Coordinates of C-alpha atoms and ligand atoms in Angstrom, one line a residue:
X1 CA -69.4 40.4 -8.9
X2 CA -72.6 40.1 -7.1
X3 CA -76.1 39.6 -8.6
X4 CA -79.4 40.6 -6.9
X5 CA -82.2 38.9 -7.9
X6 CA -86.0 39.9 -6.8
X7 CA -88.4 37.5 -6.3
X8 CA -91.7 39.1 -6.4
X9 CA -94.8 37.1 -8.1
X10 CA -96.8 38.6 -11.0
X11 CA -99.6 41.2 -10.4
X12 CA -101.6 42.3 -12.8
X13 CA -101.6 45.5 -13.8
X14 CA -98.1 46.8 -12.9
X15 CA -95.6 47.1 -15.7
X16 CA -92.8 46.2 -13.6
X17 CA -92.8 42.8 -11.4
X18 CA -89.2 41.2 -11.1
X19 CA -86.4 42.7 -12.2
X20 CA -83.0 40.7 -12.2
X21 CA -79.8 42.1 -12.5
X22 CA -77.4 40.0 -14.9
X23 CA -73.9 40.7 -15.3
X24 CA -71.1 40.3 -17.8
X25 CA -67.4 39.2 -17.0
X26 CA -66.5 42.6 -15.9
X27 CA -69.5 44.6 -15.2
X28 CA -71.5 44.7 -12.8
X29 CA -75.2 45.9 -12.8
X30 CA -77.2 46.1 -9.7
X31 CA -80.3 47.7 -8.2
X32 CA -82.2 46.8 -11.6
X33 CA -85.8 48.3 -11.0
X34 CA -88.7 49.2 -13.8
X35 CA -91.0 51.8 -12.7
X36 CA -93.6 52.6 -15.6
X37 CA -91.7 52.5 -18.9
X38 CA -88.5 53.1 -17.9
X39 CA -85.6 50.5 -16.1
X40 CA -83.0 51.8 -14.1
X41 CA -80.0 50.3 -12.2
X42 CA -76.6 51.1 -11.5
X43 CA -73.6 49.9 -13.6
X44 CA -70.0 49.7 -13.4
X45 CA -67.1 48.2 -15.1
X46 CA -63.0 47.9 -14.4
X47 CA -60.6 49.4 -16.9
X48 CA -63.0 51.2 -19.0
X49 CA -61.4 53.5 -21.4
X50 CA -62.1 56.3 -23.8
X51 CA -58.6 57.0 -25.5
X52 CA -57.6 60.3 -27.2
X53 CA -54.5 58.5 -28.8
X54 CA -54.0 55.3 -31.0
X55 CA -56.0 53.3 -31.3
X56 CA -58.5 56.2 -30.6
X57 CA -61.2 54.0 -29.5
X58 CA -63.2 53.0 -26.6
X59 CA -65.1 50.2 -24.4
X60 CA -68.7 50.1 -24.0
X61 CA -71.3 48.1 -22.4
X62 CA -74.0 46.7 -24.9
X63 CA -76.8 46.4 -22.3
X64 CA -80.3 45.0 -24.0
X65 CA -83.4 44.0 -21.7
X66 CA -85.5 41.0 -22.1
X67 CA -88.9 40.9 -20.3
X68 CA -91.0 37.9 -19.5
X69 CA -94.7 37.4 -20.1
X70 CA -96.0 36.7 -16.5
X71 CA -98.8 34.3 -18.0
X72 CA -96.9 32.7 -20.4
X73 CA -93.7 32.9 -19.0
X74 CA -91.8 33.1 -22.4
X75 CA -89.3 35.9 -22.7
X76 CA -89.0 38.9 -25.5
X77 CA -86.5 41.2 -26.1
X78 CA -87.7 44.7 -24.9
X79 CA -87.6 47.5 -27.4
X80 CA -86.0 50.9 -26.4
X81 CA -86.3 54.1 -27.8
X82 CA -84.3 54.9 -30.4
X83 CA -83.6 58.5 -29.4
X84 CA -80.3 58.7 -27.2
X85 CA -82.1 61.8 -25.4
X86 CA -84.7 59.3 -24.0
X87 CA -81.9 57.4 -21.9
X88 CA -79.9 59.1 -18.9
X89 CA -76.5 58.0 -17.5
X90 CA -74.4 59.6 -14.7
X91 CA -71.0 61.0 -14.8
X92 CA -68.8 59.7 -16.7
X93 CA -70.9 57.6 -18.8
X94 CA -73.1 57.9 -21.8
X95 CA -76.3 56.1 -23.5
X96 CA -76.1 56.0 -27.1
X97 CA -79.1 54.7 -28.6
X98 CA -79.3 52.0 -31.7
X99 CA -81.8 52.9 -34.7
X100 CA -83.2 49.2 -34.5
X101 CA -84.1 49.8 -30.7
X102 CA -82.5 46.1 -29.4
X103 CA -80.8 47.4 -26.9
X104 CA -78.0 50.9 -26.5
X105 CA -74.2 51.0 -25.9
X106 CA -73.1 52.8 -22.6
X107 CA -69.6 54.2 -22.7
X108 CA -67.3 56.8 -21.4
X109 CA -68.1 60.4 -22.5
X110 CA -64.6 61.7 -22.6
X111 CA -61.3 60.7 -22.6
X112 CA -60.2 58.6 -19.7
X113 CA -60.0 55.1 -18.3
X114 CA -60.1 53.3 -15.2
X115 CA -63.0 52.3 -13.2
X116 CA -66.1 53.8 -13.8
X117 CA -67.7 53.9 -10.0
X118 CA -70.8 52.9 -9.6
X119 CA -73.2 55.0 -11.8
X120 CA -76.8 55.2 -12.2
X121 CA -78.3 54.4 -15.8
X122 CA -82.3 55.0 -16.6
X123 CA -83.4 53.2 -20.0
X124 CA -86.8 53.9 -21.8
X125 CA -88.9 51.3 -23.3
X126 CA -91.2 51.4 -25.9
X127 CA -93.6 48.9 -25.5
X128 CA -97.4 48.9 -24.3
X129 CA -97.6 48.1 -20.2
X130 CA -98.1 45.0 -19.0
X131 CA -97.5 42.4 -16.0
X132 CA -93.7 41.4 -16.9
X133 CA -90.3 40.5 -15.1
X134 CA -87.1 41.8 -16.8
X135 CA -83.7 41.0 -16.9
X136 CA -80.8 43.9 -17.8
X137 CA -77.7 42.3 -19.9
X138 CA -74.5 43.5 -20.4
X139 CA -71.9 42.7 -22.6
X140 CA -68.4 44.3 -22.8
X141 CA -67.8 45.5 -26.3
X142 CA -64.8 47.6 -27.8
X143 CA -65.3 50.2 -30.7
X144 CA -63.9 49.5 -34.1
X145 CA -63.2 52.7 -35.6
X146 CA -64.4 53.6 -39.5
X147 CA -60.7 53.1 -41.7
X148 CA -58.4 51.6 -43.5
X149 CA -56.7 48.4 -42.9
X150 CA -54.5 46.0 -44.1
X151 CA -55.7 42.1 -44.7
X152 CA -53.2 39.0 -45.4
X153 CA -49.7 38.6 -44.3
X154 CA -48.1 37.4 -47.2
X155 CA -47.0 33.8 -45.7
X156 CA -49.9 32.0 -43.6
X157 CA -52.1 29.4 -44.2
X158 CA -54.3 30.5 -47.2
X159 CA -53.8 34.2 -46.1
X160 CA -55.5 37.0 -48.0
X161 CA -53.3 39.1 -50.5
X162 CA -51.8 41.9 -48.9
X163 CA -54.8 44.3 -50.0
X164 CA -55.9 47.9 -48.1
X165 CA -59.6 47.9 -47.3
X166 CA -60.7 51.1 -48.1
X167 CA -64.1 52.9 -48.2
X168 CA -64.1 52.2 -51.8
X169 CA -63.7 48.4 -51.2
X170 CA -66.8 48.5 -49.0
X171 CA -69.0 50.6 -51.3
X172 CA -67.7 48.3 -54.3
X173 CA -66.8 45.5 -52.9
X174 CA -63.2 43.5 -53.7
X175 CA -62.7 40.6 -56.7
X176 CA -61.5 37.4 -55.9
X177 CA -58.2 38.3 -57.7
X178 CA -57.7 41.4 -55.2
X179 CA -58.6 39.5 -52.4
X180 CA -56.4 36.2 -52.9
X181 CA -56.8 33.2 -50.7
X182 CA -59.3 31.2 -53.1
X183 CA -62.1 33.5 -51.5
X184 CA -65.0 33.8 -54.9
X185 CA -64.8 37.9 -53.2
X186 CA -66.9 39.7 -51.6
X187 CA -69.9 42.3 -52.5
X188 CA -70.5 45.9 -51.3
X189 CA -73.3 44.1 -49.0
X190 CA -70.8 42.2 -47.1
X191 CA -69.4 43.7 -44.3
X192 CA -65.4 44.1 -44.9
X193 CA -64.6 45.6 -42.0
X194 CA -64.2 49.6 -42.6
X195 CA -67.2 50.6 -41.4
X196 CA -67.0 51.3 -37.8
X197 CA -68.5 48.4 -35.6
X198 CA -68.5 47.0 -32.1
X199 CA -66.8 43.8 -31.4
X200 CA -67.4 41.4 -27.5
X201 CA -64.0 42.2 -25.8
X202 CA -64.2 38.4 -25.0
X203 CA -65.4 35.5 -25.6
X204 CA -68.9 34.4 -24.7
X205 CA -68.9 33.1 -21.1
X206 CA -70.0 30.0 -19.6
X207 CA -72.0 32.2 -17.3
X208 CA -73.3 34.1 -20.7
X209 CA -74.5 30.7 -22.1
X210 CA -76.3 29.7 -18.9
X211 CA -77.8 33.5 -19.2
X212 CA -79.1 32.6 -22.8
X213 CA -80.4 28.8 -22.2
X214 CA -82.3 30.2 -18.9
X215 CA -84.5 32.5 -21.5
X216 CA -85.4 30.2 -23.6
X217 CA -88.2 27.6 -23.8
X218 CA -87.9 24.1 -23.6
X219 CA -87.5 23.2 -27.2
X220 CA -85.3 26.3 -27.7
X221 CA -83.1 24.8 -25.0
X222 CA -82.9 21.3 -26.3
X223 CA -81.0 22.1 -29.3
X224 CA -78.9 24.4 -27.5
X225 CA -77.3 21.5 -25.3
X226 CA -76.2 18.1 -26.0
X227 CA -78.5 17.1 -23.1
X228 CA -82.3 16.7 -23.1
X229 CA -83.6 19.5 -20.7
X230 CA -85.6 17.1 -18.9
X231 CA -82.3 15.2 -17.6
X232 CA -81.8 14.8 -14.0
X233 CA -80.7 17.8 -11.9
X234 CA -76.6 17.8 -11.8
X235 CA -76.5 16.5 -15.7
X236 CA -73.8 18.4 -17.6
X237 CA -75.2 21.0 -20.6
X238 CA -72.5 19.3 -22.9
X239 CA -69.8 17.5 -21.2
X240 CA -68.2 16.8 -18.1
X241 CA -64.5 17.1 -19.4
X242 CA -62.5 20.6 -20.7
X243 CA -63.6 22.7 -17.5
X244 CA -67.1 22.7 -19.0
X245 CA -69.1 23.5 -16.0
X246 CA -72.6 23.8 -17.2
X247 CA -75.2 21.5 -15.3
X248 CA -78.8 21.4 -15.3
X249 CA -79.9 22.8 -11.8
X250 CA -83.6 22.1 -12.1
X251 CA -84.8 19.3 -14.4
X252 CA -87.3 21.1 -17.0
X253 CA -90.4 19.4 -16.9
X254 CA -92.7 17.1 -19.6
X255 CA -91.2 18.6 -22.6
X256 CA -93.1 22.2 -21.7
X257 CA -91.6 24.0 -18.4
X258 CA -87.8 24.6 -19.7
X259 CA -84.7 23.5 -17.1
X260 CA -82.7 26.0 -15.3
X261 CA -79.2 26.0 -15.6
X262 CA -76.2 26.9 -13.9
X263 CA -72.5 26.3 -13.2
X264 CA -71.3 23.8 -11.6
X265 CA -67.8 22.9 -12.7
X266 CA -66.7 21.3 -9.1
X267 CA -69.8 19.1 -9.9
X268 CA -70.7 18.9 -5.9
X269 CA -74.2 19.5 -6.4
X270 CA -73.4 23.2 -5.2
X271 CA -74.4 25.6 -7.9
X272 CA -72.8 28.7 -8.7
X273 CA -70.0 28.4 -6.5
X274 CA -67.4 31.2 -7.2
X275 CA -65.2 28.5 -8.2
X276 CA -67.9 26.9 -10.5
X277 CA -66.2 28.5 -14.0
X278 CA -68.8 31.5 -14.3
X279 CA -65.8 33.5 -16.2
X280 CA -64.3 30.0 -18.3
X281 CA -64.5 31.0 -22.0
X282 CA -67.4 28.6 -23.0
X283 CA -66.7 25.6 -25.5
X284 CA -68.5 23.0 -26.8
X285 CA -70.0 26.1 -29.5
X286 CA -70.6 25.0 -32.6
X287 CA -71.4 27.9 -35.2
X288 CA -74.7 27.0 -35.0
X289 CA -75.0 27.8 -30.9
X290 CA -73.1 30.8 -31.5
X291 CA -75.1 32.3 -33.8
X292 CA -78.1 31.4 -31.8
X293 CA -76.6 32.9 -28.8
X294 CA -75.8 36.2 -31.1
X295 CA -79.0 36.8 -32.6
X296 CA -80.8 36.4 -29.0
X297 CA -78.3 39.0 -27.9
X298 CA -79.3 41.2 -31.2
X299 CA -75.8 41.1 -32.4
X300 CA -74.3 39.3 -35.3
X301 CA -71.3 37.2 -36.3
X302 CA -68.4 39.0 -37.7
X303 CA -66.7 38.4 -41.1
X304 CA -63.2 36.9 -41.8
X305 CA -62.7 40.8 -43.1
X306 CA -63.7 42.4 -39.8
X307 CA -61.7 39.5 -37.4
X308 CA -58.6 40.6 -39.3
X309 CA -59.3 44.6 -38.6
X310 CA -60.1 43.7 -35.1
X311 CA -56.6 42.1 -34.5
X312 CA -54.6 43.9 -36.8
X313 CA -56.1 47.6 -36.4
X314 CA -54.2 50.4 -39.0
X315 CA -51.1 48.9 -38.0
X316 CA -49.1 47.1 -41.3
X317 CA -49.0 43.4 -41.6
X318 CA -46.0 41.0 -40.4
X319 CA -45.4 38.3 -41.8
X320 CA -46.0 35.9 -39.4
X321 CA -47.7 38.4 -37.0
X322 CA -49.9 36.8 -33.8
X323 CA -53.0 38.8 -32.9
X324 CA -51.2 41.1 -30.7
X325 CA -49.0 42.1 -33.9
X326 CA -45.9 40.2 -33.2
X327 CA -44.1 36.6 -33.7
X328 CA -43.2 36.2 -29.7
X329 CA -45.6 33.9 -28.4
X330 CA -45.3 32.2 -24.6
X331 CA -47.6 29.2 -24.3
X332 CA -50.0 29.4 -20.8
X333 CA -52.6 26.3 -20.1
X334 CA -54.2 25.0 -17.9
X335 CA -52.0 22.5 -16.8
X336 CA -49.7 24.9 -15.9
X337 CA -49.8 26.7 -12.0
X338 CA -52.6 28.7 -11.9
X339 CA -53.8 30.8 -8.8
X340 CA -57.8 30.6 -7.7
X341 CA -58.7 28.4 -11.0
X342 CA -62.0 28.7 -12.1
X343 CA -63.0 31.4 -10.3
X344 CA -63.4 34.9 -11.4
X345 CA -60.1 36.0 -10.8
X346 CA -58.7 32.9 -12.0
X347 CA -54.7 33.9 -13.0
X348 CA -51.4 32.2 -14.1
X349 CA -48.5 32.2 -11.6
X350 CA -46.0 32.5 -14.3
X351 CA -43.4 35.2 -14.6
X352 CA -44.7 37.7 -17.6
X353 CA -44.0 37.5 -20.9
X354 CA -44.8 38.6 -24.3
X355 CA -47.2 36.7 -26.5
X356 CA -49.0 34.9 -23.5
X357 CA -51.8 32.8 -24.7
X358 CA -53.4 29.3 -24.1
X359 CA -52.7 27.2 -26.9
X360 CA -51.1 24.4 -28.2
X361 CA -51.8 21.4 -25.9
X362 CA -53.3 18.7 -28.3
X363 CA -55.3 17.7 -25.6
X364 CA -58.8 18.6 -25.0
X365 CA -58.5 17.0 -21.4
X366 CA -56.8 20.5 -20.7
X367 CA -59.8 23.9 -20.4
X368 CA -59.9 27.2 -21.6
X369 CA -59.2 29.9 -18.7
X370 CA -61.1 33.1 -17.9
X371 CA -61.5 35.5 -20.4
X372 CA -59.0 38.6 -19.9
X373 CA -56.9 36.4 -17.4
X374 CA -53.6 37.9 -19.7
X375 CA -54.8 41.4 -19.2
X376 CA -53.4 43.3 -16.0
X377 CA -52.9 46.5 -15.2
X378 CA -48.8 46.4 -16.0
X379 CA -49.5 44.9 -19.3
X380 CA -49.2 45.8 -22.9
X381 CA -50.5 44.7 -25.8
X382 CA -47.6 41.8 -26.3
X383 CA -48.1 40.6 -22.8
X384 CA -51.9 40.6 -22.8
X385 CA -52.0 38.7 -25.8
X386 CA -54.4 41.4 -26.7
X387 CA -55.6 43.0 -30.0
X388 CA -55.1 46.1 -31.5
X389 CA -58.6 47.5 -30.2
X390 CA -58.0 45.8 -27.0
X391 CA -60.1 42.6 -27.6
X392 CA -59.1 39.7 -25.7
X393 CA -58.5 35.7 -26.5
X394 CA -58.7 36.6 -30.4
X395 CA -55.8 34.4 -30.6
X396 CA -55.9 30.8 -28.8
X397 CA -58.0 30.0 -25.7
X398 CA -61.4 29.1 -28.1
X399 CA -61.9 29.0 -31.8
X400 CA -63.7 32.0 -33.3
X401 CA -66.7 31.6 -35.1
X402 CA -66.8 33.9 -38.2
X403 CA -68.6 34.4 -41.8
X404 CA -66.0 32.7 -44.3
X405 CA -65.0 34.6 -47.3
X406 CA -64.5 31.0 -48.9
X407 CA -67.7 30.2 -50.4
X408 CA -70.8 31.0 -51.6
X409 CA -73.1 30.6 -48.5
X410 CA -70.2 32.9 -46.2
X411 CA -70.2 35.9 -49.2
X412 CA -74.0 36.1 -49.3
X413 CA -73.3 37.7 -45.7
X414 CA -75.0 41.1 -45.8
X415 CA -74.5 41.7 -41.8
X416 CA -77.8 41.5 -40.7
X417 CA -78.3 42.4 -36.9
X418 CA -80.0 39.9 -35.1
X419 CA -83.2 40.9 -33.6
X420 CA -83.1 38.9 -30.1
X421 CA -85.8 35.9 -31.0
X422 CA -85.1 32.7 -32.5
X423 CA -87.2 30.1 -33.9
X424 CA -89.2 28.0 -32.1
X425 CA -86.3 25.2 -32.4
X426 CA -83.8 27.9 -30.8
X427 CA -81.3 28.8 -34.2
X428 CA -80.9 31.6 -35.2
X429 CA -82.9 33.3 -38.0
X430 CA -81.9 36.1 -39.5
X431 CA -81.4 36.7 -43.1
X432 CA -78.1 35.1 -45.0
X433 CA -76.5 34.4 -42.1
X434 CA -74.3 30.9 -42.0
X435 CA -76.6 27.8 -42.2
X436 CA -77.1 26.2 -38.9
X437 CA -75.8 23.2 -40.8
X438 CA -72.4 25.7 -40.9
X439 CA -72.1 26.4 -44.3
X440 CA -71.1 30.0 -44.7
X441 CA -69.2 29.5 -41.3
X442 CA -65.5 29.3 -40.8
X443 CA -63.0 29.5 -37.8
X444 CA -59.9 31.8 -37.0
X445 CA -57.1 32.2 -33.9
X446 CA -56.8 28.3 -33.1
X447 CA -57.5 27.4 -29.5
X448 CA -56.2 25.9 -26.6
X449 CA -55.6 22.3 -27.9
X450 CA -54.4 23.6 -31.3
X451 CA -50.9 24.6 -32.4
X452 CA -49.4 28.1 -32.8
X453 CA -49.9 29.0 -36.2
X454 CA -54.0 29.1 -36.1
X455 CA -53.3 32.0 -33.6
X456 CA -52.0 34.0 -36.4
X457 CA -54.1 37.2 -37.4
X458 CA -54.0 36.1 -41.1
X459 CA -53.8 32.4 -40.8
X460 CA -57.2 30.9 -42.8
X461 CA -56.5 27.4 -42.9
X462 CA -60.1 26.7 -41.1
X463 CA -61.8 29.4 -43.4
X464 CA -64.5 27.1 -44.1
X465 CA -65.9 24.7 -41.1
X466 CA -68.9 23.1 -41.2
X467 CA -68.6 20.3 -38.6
X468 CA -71.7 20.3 -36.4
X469 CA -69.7 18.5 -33.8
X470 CA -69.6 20.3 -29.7
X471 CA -66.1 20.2 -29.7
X472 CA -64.3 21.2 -26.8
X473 CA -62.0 24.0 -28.2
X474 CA -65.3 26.0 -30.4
X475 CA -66.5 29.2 -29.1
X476 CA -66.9 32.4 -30.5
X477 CA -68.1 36.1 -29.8
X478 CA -70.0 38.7 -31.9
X479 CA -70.2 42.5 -33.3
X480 CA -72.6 45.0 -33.7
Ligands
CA501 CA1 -70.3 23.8 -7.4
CA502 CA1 -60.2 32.9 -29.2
CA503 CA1 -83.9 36.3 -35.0

């Protein structure tokens, strides 16, 4: 769980200056150097898998690199090649290159699981030299394969009918009458979730968020965060309440030099302690920061549609059904005993059970916990609150941010990647995406202060939300 980071100044002349290694919940990426065009480091990740049987799917990293302009200091998403070939990855991994160049998916190359080892990646850019420092990111995704699947439940909250998206519902699209649920329907441009697609395996990190907010400039930043970059060091990003840990380490500086932040949930002035909530889903999110955080990431937010493939997968509905395809559900929170909290193996001390998932407290004084803390290696889908495809936390911990299916704004969706640079204001800014007022945005799985029927796969009683609010219990995650 360690991070190297190089301090070297800027020379002239070199293409590579600083490179920082950056890592996601799980993975770890290390010895980050650039020589010439190309960036190599090693990476490995826990629990990969690449699985010959159902669900037939597999884990990846998404692993984009962001370099920064040593005389301006502002940083830009680095374009790769496009060609898989240009890339190289050891034994057992993969590179497997994007056509848009934002960044490539690293994955196991056969069937298998377990921990990768430590394994040497090379990644080629495609951009003229130049005096830079880089940062590598990595983001665990899991594969959504191309099929059909079942939407609605046939009894929650404004559920979709029970209708099968097929290949001819994407290349058609579905009417409002086939699709129920007072949705208008949805075009052939909006994504429905049979074409195959990548989705985070959790939810964005309060470590992730720091990640994002430490690229961006100063004005990007201040809309970002509740407080004004220039605040004191030690000033909390949103709140000091709901395990929110984010603090402004260094002040930024006359509305110009952006802050640095960092974790700091014990609030001793200490940052980045292990126990400072690095691996704490991150709340406060309104659509609006989430969408920010997914173009800057070149991913995008997922559909109502694709939420419900993620959780459900080809399996058929239940009425009723949580995300992990069953009506048991065991209620875990942060008020309960909880072994090493806020670090990043932050667990529950309760016996197993099936369903587990934090939810349900009606009081925001209570936190989310660490992404994956249900997952283990005894547990099964029911325990590990997991679904289908093996995403974590769809259910409960934080709200999902999602394109609604409810209204005009959401269905003009057309899934349009983001291409890692907001505006100068820090939103996003990609084409007929939600609006960062939140129309076109909408909310699914509940959270941890919200009740037990929000957690169901089908349940859309929040299908359109466009409070603007940083509440504690908003988050969200993207796809690709
Ligand atoms: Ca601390
Ligand atoms: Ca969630
Ligand atoms: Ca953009």
């Amino acid at each position: 769980m360690k991070k190297i980071f190089k301090t070297m100044s800027c020379i002239a002349g070199l293409l590579a200056v600083t490179a920082t290694d950056v890592k996601a919940n799980n993975i770890q990426i290390s010895g980050t150097a650039a020589t010439g065009s190309v960036v190599s480091f090693n990476i490995s990740w826990d629990n990969s898998w690449n699985a010959s049987v159902a669900p037939s799917n597999w884990d990846a990293a998404w692993v984009f690199i962001k370099y920064q302009d040593c005389a301006t200091k502002q940083w830009y998403q680095a374009p790769l090649s496009t060609i898989s070939a240009d890339h190289t990855a050891g034994s057992p991994l993969q590179v497997d290159a994007v056509t848009d160049g934002k960044g490539v998916f690293i994955r196991r190359s056969a069937a298998g699981g377990g921990s990768t080892g430590s394994v040497a990646v090379s990644l080629k850019m495609t951009m003229p030299a130049g005096a830079y420092n880089f940062k590598v990111f990595g983001i665990e995704m899991v594969n959504v394969p191309q099929g059909n699947f079942v939407l609605g439940d046939g009894t929650s909250s404004s559920t979709f009918n029970t209708y099968t998206v097929t290949a001819s519902s994407q290349s058609g699209g579905i009417t409002a009458a086939a699709l129920g649920g007072s949705s208008p329907g949805v075009s052939s441009s909006y994504p429905t979730g049979y074409n195959s697609f990548y989705c985070m395996k959790y939810e964005i990190t309060q470590e992730q968020y720091v990640e994002f907010l430490n690229t961006l400039t100063y004005d990007q930043q201040k809309t970002r965060v509740i407080s004004d970059p220039i605040s004191a060091s030690g000033t909390y990003a949103f709140s000091n309440a709901s395990g929110s840990g984010i603090v402004i380490g260094t002040s930024g500086f006359n509305n110009t030099v952006p802050a640095i932040f960092a974790c700091d949930v014990t609030h001793d002035g200490v940052l980045n302690n292990s126990n400072d909530g690095q691996n704490i889903a991150c709340g406060f999110l309104t659509s609006s920061d989430v969408n920010a955080y997914l173009d800057w990431a070149a991913l995008r937010p997922m559909t109502e549609l694709e939420y419900e493939k993620v959780c459900r997968g080809t399996m058929a509905p239940v009425a009723g059904e949580y995300v992990w395809g069953t009506t048991a559900i065991t209620q875990i929170y942060s008020g309960v005993a909880l072994a090493t909290p806020l670090t990043a193996t932050e667990t529950y001390t309760n016996a197993v059970a099936n369903g587990m998932c934090d939810y349900g407290t009606a009081n925001p004084a209570y936190r989310p916990l660490r992404v994956g803390i249900f997952a283990t290696n005894s547990s099964g889908r029911a325990s590990a609150g997991a679904a289908y495809y093996g995403a974590m936390e769809m259910g409960g911990n934080l709200w999902e941010n999602v394109v609604s299916a409810g209204n005009a704004q959401g269905i003009a969706y057309t899934g349009v990647l983001g291409d890692g640079t907001l505006n100068a204001v820090g939103d996003a800014n990609q084409a007929n995406w939600p609006a960062t007022t939140g129309l076109g945005a909408g909310l699914r799985g509940g959270s941890y202060v919200d009740g037990a029927s929000y957690v169901r796969t089908s349940d859309r009683a929040n299908n359109v939300y466009t409070n603007t609010t940083h509440y504690s219990s908003l988050g969200g995650r993207g796809v690709r």
